[in-house]
Tab-separated table of C-alpha atoms in Angstrom:
chain	number	residue	atom	x	y	z
A	27	MET	CA	9.767	-5.189	-21.300
A	28	SER	CA	11.728	-7.557	-19.247
A	29	LEU	CA	11.752	-11.227	-19.300
A	30	ASN	CA	10.284	-11.468	-15.840
A	31	LEU	CA	7.799	-8.827	-16.442
A	32	TRP	CA	6.575	-10.524	-19.650
A	33	ILE	CA	6.289	-13.663	-17.872
A	34	ASN	CA	4.459	-12.423	-14.637
A	35	GLN	CA	2.098	-10.711	-17.201
A	36	GLY	CA	1.755	-14.278	-18.949
A	37	THR	CA	-0.451	-17.270	-17.810
A	38	THR	CA	-0.250	-19.907	-15.041
A	39	ALA	CA	0.121	-23.572	-15.980
A	40	SER	CA	0.640	-26.914	-14.774
A	41	THR	CA	2.666	-29.806	-15.938
A	42	THR	CA	2.461	-33.546	-15.916
A	43	ARG	CA	4.879	-36.199	-15.952
A	44	PRO	CA	4.661	-39.953	-16.824
A	45	PRO	CA	5.247	-42.101	-13.598
A	46	ALA	CA	8.550	-44.343	-13.599
A	47	MET	CA	8.463	-47.472	-15.234
A	48	SER	CA	6.855	-50.358	-13.204
A	49	SER	CA	6.687	-54.058	-14.259
A	50	ASP	CA	7.757	-52.864	-17.510
A	51	LYS	CA	4.917	-50.423	-17.671
A	52	ILE	CA	4.664	-46.701	-18.047
A	53	GLY	CA	1.198	-45.477	-17.020
A	54	THR	CA	-1.071	-42.172	-17.211
A	55	PRO	CA	0.761	-38.823	-16.385
A	56	THR	CA	0.438	-37.353	-13.125
A	57	VAL	CA	0.554	-33.619	-12.098
A	58	TYR	CA	3.951	-32.691	-11.261
A	59	LEU	CA	4.364	-29.068	-11.071
A	60	GLU	CA	1.482	-26.172	-10.446
A	61	ASN	CA	1.395	-22.750	-10.232
A	62	VAL	CA	4.046	-22.156	-12.947
A	63	LYS	CA	4.246	-18.738	-14.322
A	64	ILE	CA	4.939	-18.984	-18.231
A	65	ALA	CA	4.986	-16.230	-20.955
A	66	ALA	CA	2.080	-16.248	-23.067
A	67	ILE	CA	2.221	-19.175	-25.447
A	68	SER	CA	3.119	-18.264	-28.930
A	69	GLU	CA	4.172	-19.532	-32.135
A	70	PRO	CA	7.975	-20.302	-32.149
A	71	ARG	CA	10.325	-17.521	-33.883
A	72	GLU	CA	11.694	-19.669	-36.440
A	73	ARG	CA	10.274	-19.247	-39.868
A	74	GLY	CA	10.811	-20.903	-43.481
A	75	ALA	CA	13.667	-23.358	-43.507
A	76	ASN	CA	14.308	-22.854	-39.740
A	77	ALA	CA	10.853	-23.834	-38.935
A	78	ASN	CA	11.476	-26.900	-41.034
A	79	THR	CA	14.858	-27.598	-39.095
A	80	LEU	CA	13.111	-26.973	-36.009
A	81	ARG	CA	10.184	-29.557	-36.829
A	82	GLN	CA	13.307	-32.193	-37.576
A	83	LEU	CA	14.880	-31.320	-34.376
A	84	ILE	CA	11.806	-32.359	-32.287
A	85	GLY	CA	10.836	-35.601	-34.299
A	86	LEU	CA	7.579	-34.025	-36.018
A	87	SER	CA	8.909	-33.782	-39.624
A	88	GLY	CA	6.009	-34.501	-41.647
A	89	SER	CA	3.556	-34.258	-38.526
A	90	ALA	CA	0.444	-32.212	-38.428
A	91	ALA	CA	0.881	-31.081	-35.130
A	92	THR	CA	1.365	-27.568	-34.338
A	93	ILE	CA	4.341	-26.030	-32.736
A	94	HIS	CA	4.300	-23.561	-30.031
A	95	GLN	CA	6.777	-21.939	-27.675
A	96	THR	CA	6.901	-20.351	-24.194
A	97	PHE	CA	9.405	-19.375	-21.736
A	98	THR	CA	9.703	-19.354	-17.923
A	99	VAL	CA	12.077	-17.964	-14.852
A	100	PRO	CA	12.735	-19.087	-11.517
A	101	HIS	CA	9.710	-18.492	-9.393
A	102	ALA	CA	7.824	-19.651	-6.521
A	103	HIS	CA	5.660	-22.664	-7.610
A	104	THR	CA	4.605	-26.181	-6.374
A	105	LYS	CA	6.491	-29.315	-7.079
A	106	ASP	CA	5.208	-32.698	-6.377
A	107	SER	CA	3.009	-31.016	-4.100
A	108	SER	CA	5.565	-29.185	-2.201
A	109	PRO	CA	6.448	-25.340	-2.434
A	110	VAL	CA	9.595	-24.643	-4.067
A	111	THR	CA	11.399	-21.470	-5.776
A	112	GLU	CA	13.466	-22.284	-8.266
A	113	LEU	CA	13.752	-22.650	-12.127
A	114	PRO	CA	10.724	-25.011	-12.939
A	115	ASP	CA	11.706	-28.668	-13.575
A	116	ILE	CA	10.265	-29.061	-17.041
A	117	ARG	CA	11.832	-31.788	-19.525
A	118	GLU	CA	10.919	-33.248	-22.795
A	119	GLY	CA	8.132	-35.490	-22.703
A	120	ASP	CA	6.148	-33.739	-20.004
A	121	GLY	CA	2.692	-32.322	-20.557
A	122	LEU	CA	2.285	-28.519	-19.941
A	123	VAL	CA	-1.543	-27.741	-19.285
A	124	SER	CA	-2.669	-23.998	-19.685
A	125	ASP	CA	-6.353	-22.796	-20.113
A	126	SER	CA	-7.326	-26.587	-19.991
A	127	VAL	CA	-4.989	-27.291	-23.389
A	128	THR	CA	-2.498	-29.865	-22.924
A	129	TYR	CA	0.473	-29.513	-25.094
A	130	THR	CA	3.780	-32.109	-25.406
A	131	VAL	CA	7.119	-30.584	-24.110
A	132	ARG	CA	9.292	-31.195	-27.134
A	133	ARG	CA	12.625	-29.313	-26.364
A	134	VAL	CA	13.691	-27.601	-23.423
A	135	LEU	CA	16.820	-25.098	-23.735
A	136	ARG	CA	18.150	-23.725	-20.386
A	137	LYS	CA	19.456	-20.485	-21.284
A	138	PRO	CA	21.854	-18.857	-18.843
A	139	ALA	CA	21.498	-15.408	-17.400
A	140	THR	CA	22.792	-12.276	-19.235
A	141	THR	CA	23.159	-8.521	-18.756
A	142	THR	CA	19.637	-8.536	-20.192
A	143	PHE	CA	17.554	-11.751	-19.236
A	144	SER	CA	17.647	-13.878	-15.996
A	145	GLY	CA	18.321	-17.571	-16.482
A	146	HIS	CA	15.544	-18.955	-18.035
A	147	LEU	CA	13.757	-21.940	-19.898
A	148	GLU	CA	12.747	-21.581	-23.629
A	149	ILE	CA	10.235	-24.592	-24.005
A	150	THR	CA	9.176	-25.831	-27.456
A	151	MET	CA	5.800	-27.761	-27.213
A	152	SER	CA	3.709	-29.347	-29.795
A	153	ARG	CA	-0.137	-30.121	-29.850
A	154	ASP	CA	-1.997	-32.692	-32.084
A	155	LYS	CA	-3.784	-30.848	-35.133
A	156	ARG	CA	-7.379	-30.093	-34.410
A	157	ILE	CA	-9.692	-29.279	-37.298
B	14	MET	CA	-34.816	-56.723	-42.025
B	15	THR	CA	-31.654	-58.840	-42.065
B	16	THR	CA	-29.766	-58.250	-38.877
B	17	PHE	CA	-26.109	-58.180	-39.299
B	18	THR	CA	-23.834	-57.873	-36.323
B	19	ASN	CA	-21.697	-54.525	-35.999
B	20	ARG	CA	-18.057	-55.519	-36.187
B	21	LYS	CA	-17.395	-52.886	-33.442
B	22	LEU	CA	-18.870	-55.190	-30.946
B	23	ILE	CA	-16.253	-57.624	-31.748
B	24	ILE	CA	-13.699	-55.170	-31.618
B	25	ASP	CA	-14.737	-54.212	-28.147
B	26	GLU	CA	-14.895	-57.819	-26.873
B	27	LEU	CA	-11.295	-58.619	-27.748
B	28	ARG	CA	-10.550	-55.228	-26.291
B	29	THR	CA	-12.114	-56.319	-23.114
B	30	LEU	CA	-10.257	-59.459	-23.107
B	31	ALA	CA	-6.937	-57.756	-23.588
B	32	ILE	CA	-7.814	-55.473	-20.834
B	33	ALA	CA	-8.598	-58.107	-18.419
B	34	ASP	CA	-5.272	-60.067	-19.598
B	35	GLY	CA	-3.077	-56.973	-18.065
B	36	SER	CA	-0.324	-57.337	-20.147
B	37	TRP	CA	-0.647	-53.723	-21.777
B	38	GLN	CA	-0.871	-50.251	-20.019
B	39	ASP	CA	-3.908	-49.305	-22.623
B	40	VAL	CA	-5.804	-50.896	-25.485
B	41	TYR	CA	-7.209	-48.637	-27.924
B	42	ASP	CA	-9.664	-49.383	-31.129
B	43	TYR	CA	-8.400	-46.650	-33.058
B	44	VAL	CA	-4.677	-45.173	-33.748
B	45	PRO	CA	-3.749	-43.397	-30.792
B	46	ASN	CA	-2.008	-39.846	-31.333
B	47	THR	CA	0.525	-38.164	-28.938
B	48	ASP	CA	-2.166	-36.901	-26.819
B	49	ASP	CA	-3.339	-40.627	-26.213
B	50	LEU	CA	-0.066	-42.134	-25.711
B	51	GLN	CA	1.412	-39.341	-23.413
B	52	GLY	CA	4.828	-41.711	-22.931
B	53	LYS	CA	2.569	-44.786	-22.175
B	54	THR	CA	3.761	-48.247	-23.136
B	55	PRO	CA	3.089	-51.251	-23.730
B	56	VAL	CA	-0.154	-50.393	-25.418
B	57	LEU	CA	-2.221	-52.388	-27.862
B	58	VAL	CA	-4.153	-51.122	-31.023
B	59	ILE	CA	-7.055	-53.000	-32.250
B	60	LEU	CA	-8.317	-51.974	-35.782
B	61	SER	CA	-10.495	-53.381	-38.473
B	62	ILE	CA	-8.946	-53.960	-41.905
B	63	GLY	CA	-12.056	-55.218	-43.582
B	64	THR	CA	-15.211	-57.576	-43.400
B	65	ARG	CA	-16.293	-60.489	-45.882
B	66	ARG	CA	-19.959	-61.156	-46.090
B	67	ASP	CA	-21.138	-64.103	-48.130
B	68	MET	CA	-24.496	-65.249	-49.068
B	69	ALA	CA	-24.675	-69.148	-48.495
B	70	GLY	CA	-28.468	-69.405	-48.793
B	71	LEU	CA	-31.283	-67.470	-47.800
B	72	ASN	CA	-30.713	-67.006	-44.365
B	73	THR	CA	-27.028	-67.380	-43.884
B	74	ASN	CA	-24.476	-64.921	-44.442
B	75	PRO	CA	-21.062	-66.393	-43.145
B	76	THR	CA	-18.943	-63.365	-41.985
B	77	SER	CA	-15.315	-62.852	-41.186
B	78	HIS	CA	-13.685	-59.530	-39.984
B	79	LEU	CA	-10.106	-59.193	-40.726
B	80	LEU	CA	-8.597	-57.560	-37.694
B	81	GLU	CA	-5.091	-55.985	-37.333
B	82	ILE	CA	-3.922	-55.858	-33.591
B	83	SER	CA	-0.741	-54.026	-32.838
B	84	SER	CA	1.446	-53.961	-29.692
B	85	TRP	CA	3.459	-50.850	-29.156
B	86	VAL	CA	6.363	-50.943	-26.971
B	87	LEU	CA	8.740	-47.986	-25.967
B	88	GLY	CA	11.822	-48.594	-27.952
B	89	PHE	CA	13.950	-47.129	-25.139
B	90	SER	CA	13.922	-44.534	-22.460
B	91	GLN	CA	16.417	-41.768	-21.552
B	92	ARG	CA	14.899	-41.246	-18.180
B	93	THR	CA	16.923	-42.669	-15.290
B	94	ALA	CA	13.976	-43.562	-13.509
B	95	ASP	CA	13.144	-46.028	-15.993
B	96	ALA	CA	16.287	-47.937	-16.939
B	97	TRP	CA	14.591	-49.247	-20.079
B	98	SER	CA	17.119	-50.421	-22.786
B	99	ALA	CA	16.714	-51.048	-26.211
B	100	GLU	CA	17.348	-54.799	-25.328
B	101	ASP	CA	14.296	-54.609	-22.687
B	102	ALA	CA	12.011	-53.057	-25.470
B	103	GLU	CA	13.276	-56.039	-28.010
B	104	ASN	CA	12.452	-58.736	-24.846
B	105	LYS	CA	9.261	-57.140	-24.201
B	106	ALA	CA	8.070	-57.375	-27.871
B	107	HIS	CA	9.125	-61.037	-27.867
B	108	GLU	CA	6.784	-61.576	-24.794
B	109	LEU	CA	3.913	-59.552	-25.772
B	110	GLU	CA	3.671	-61.462	-29.208
B	111	MET	CA	3.318	-64.737	-26.937
B	112	LYS	CA	1.003	-63.061	-24.917
B	113	LEU	CA	-1.302	-61.884	-27.721
B	114	SER	CA	-1.298	-65.364	-29.431
B	115	GLN	CA	-2.196	-67.045	-26.235
B	116	LEU	CA	-5.049	-64.792	-25.606
B	117	ILE	CA	-6.202	-65.414	-29.127
B	118	ARG	CA	-5.814	-69.329	-28.944
B	119	ASP	CA	-7.436	-69.453	-25.430
B	120	ASN	CA	-10.561	-67.606	-26.918
B	121	ALA	CA	-10.500	-69.302	-30.304
B	122	GLY	CA	-14.030	-70.683	-29.632
B	123	GLY	CA	-15.229	-67.026	-29.549
B	124	GLY	CA	-17.467	-64.972	-27.403
B	125	THR	CA	-20.873	-63.133	-27.349
B	126	ASN	CA	-20.539	-62.004	-30.970
B	127	ALA	CA	-17.803	-63.965	-32.833
B	128	ASP	CA	-18.231	-67.417	-33.341
B	129	SER	CA	-14.612	-68.227	-33.552
B	130	TYR	CA	-11.238	-66.255	-33.647
B	131	GLU	CA	-8.321	-67.689	-35.487
B	132	PHE	CA	-4.660	-66.376	-36.611
B	133	ASP	CA	-4.335	-65.305	-40.077
B	134	THR	CA	-1.720	-67.623	-41.979
B	135	ALA	CA	0.674	-64.451	-42.655
B	136	PHE	CA	3.706	-63.782	-40.360
B	137	SER	CA	3.162	-60.993	-38.006
B	138	SER	CA	4.965	-57.938	-38.956
B	139	ILE	CA	7.412	-55.776	-36.892
B	140	ASP	CA	8.199	-52.094	-37.423
B	141	ARG	CA	10.647	-50.246	-35.334
B	142	ILE	CA	9.379	-46.570	-35.960
B	143	THR	CA	9.962	-43.294	-34.399
B	144	PHE	CA	6.356	-41.749	-33.600
B	145	GLU	CA	6.531	-38.182	-33.530
B	146	GLY	CA	9.904	-38.325	-31.887
B	147	VAL	CA	9.380	-41.379	-29.620
B	148	PRO	CA	10.719	-44.693	-30.704
B	149	TYR	CA	8.535	-47.686	-30.729
B	150	ILE	CA	8.856	-51.248	-31.638
B	151	VAL	CA	5.400	-52.100	-33.393
B	152	GLU	CA	4.334	-55.694	-33.759
B	153	THR	CA	1.156	-56.293	-35.979
B	154	ARG	CA	-0.652	-59.368	-36.222
B	155	ARG	CA	-3.711	-60.176	-38.101
B	156	ILE	CA	-6.604	-62.111	-36.692
B	157	VAL	CA	-9.937	-63.359	-38.382
B	158	ALA	CA	-13.188	-62.991	-36.201
B	159	ASN	CA	-15.630	-65.602	-37.626
B	160	GLN	CA	-19.585	-65.276	-37.618
B	161	PHE	CA	-20.681	-68.747	-38.757
B	162	ASN	CA	-24.352	-67.097	-39.982
B	163	GLY	CA	-23.554	-63.531	-40.133
B	164	ALA	CA	-25.947	-62.480	-37.412
């Protein structure tokens, strides 16, 4: 299955971003992107020692938070309430909301286009552990 | 039946004072997690770390609640929009230590539930931590909330 088809069959998400600092304060995040198409959220590919390395890389070594992964490609969506068609502007520290669940974006890798895949984002996220 | 005061009321009282002061973006009465913080700074955390109840007669139970109050300041930000350096963070931590001390001193006479607030005699403690990948300066000061007759 092509990456584009995989993502089109995935789900829709929105993102939140903390406002810029004002008077030495950063407030509650606000909605930044809407109608972002993402691949179905899954566990990261890394296993065993590689999974531990991934946890260290994103600052979650020893944390009980769960780690998740998704992908997205350039497409039409809404950015700051304006329609755009581009690779979604998703960064570390953003919140990603899908199916009423909020994930914290921990790492965003911008992958260049290859003969097989279009340029895309590989997004690694965490969610606080819930029992 | 004896009527002791739930210390939560005292924590709520301090939380209300800190919110009204406006120096912190948010004030928690529990340890916040990543979902709570969401990049917010600075925040204040008010926790109980123990209560002493004395028996000073048939009807008097002088009570002291030891509270741990922590200011969390974002250690630095890599976002261009913030221009928040490690030096800014240290300076903010200094300022908030003073603000918190003033808040307690200004309310030393207590409120609806506590009869007095006082500083614990120990130094405040400062930790420079990385909380789930995010750097924070956390300064913790202990406060004693007294109830003269325990009720």
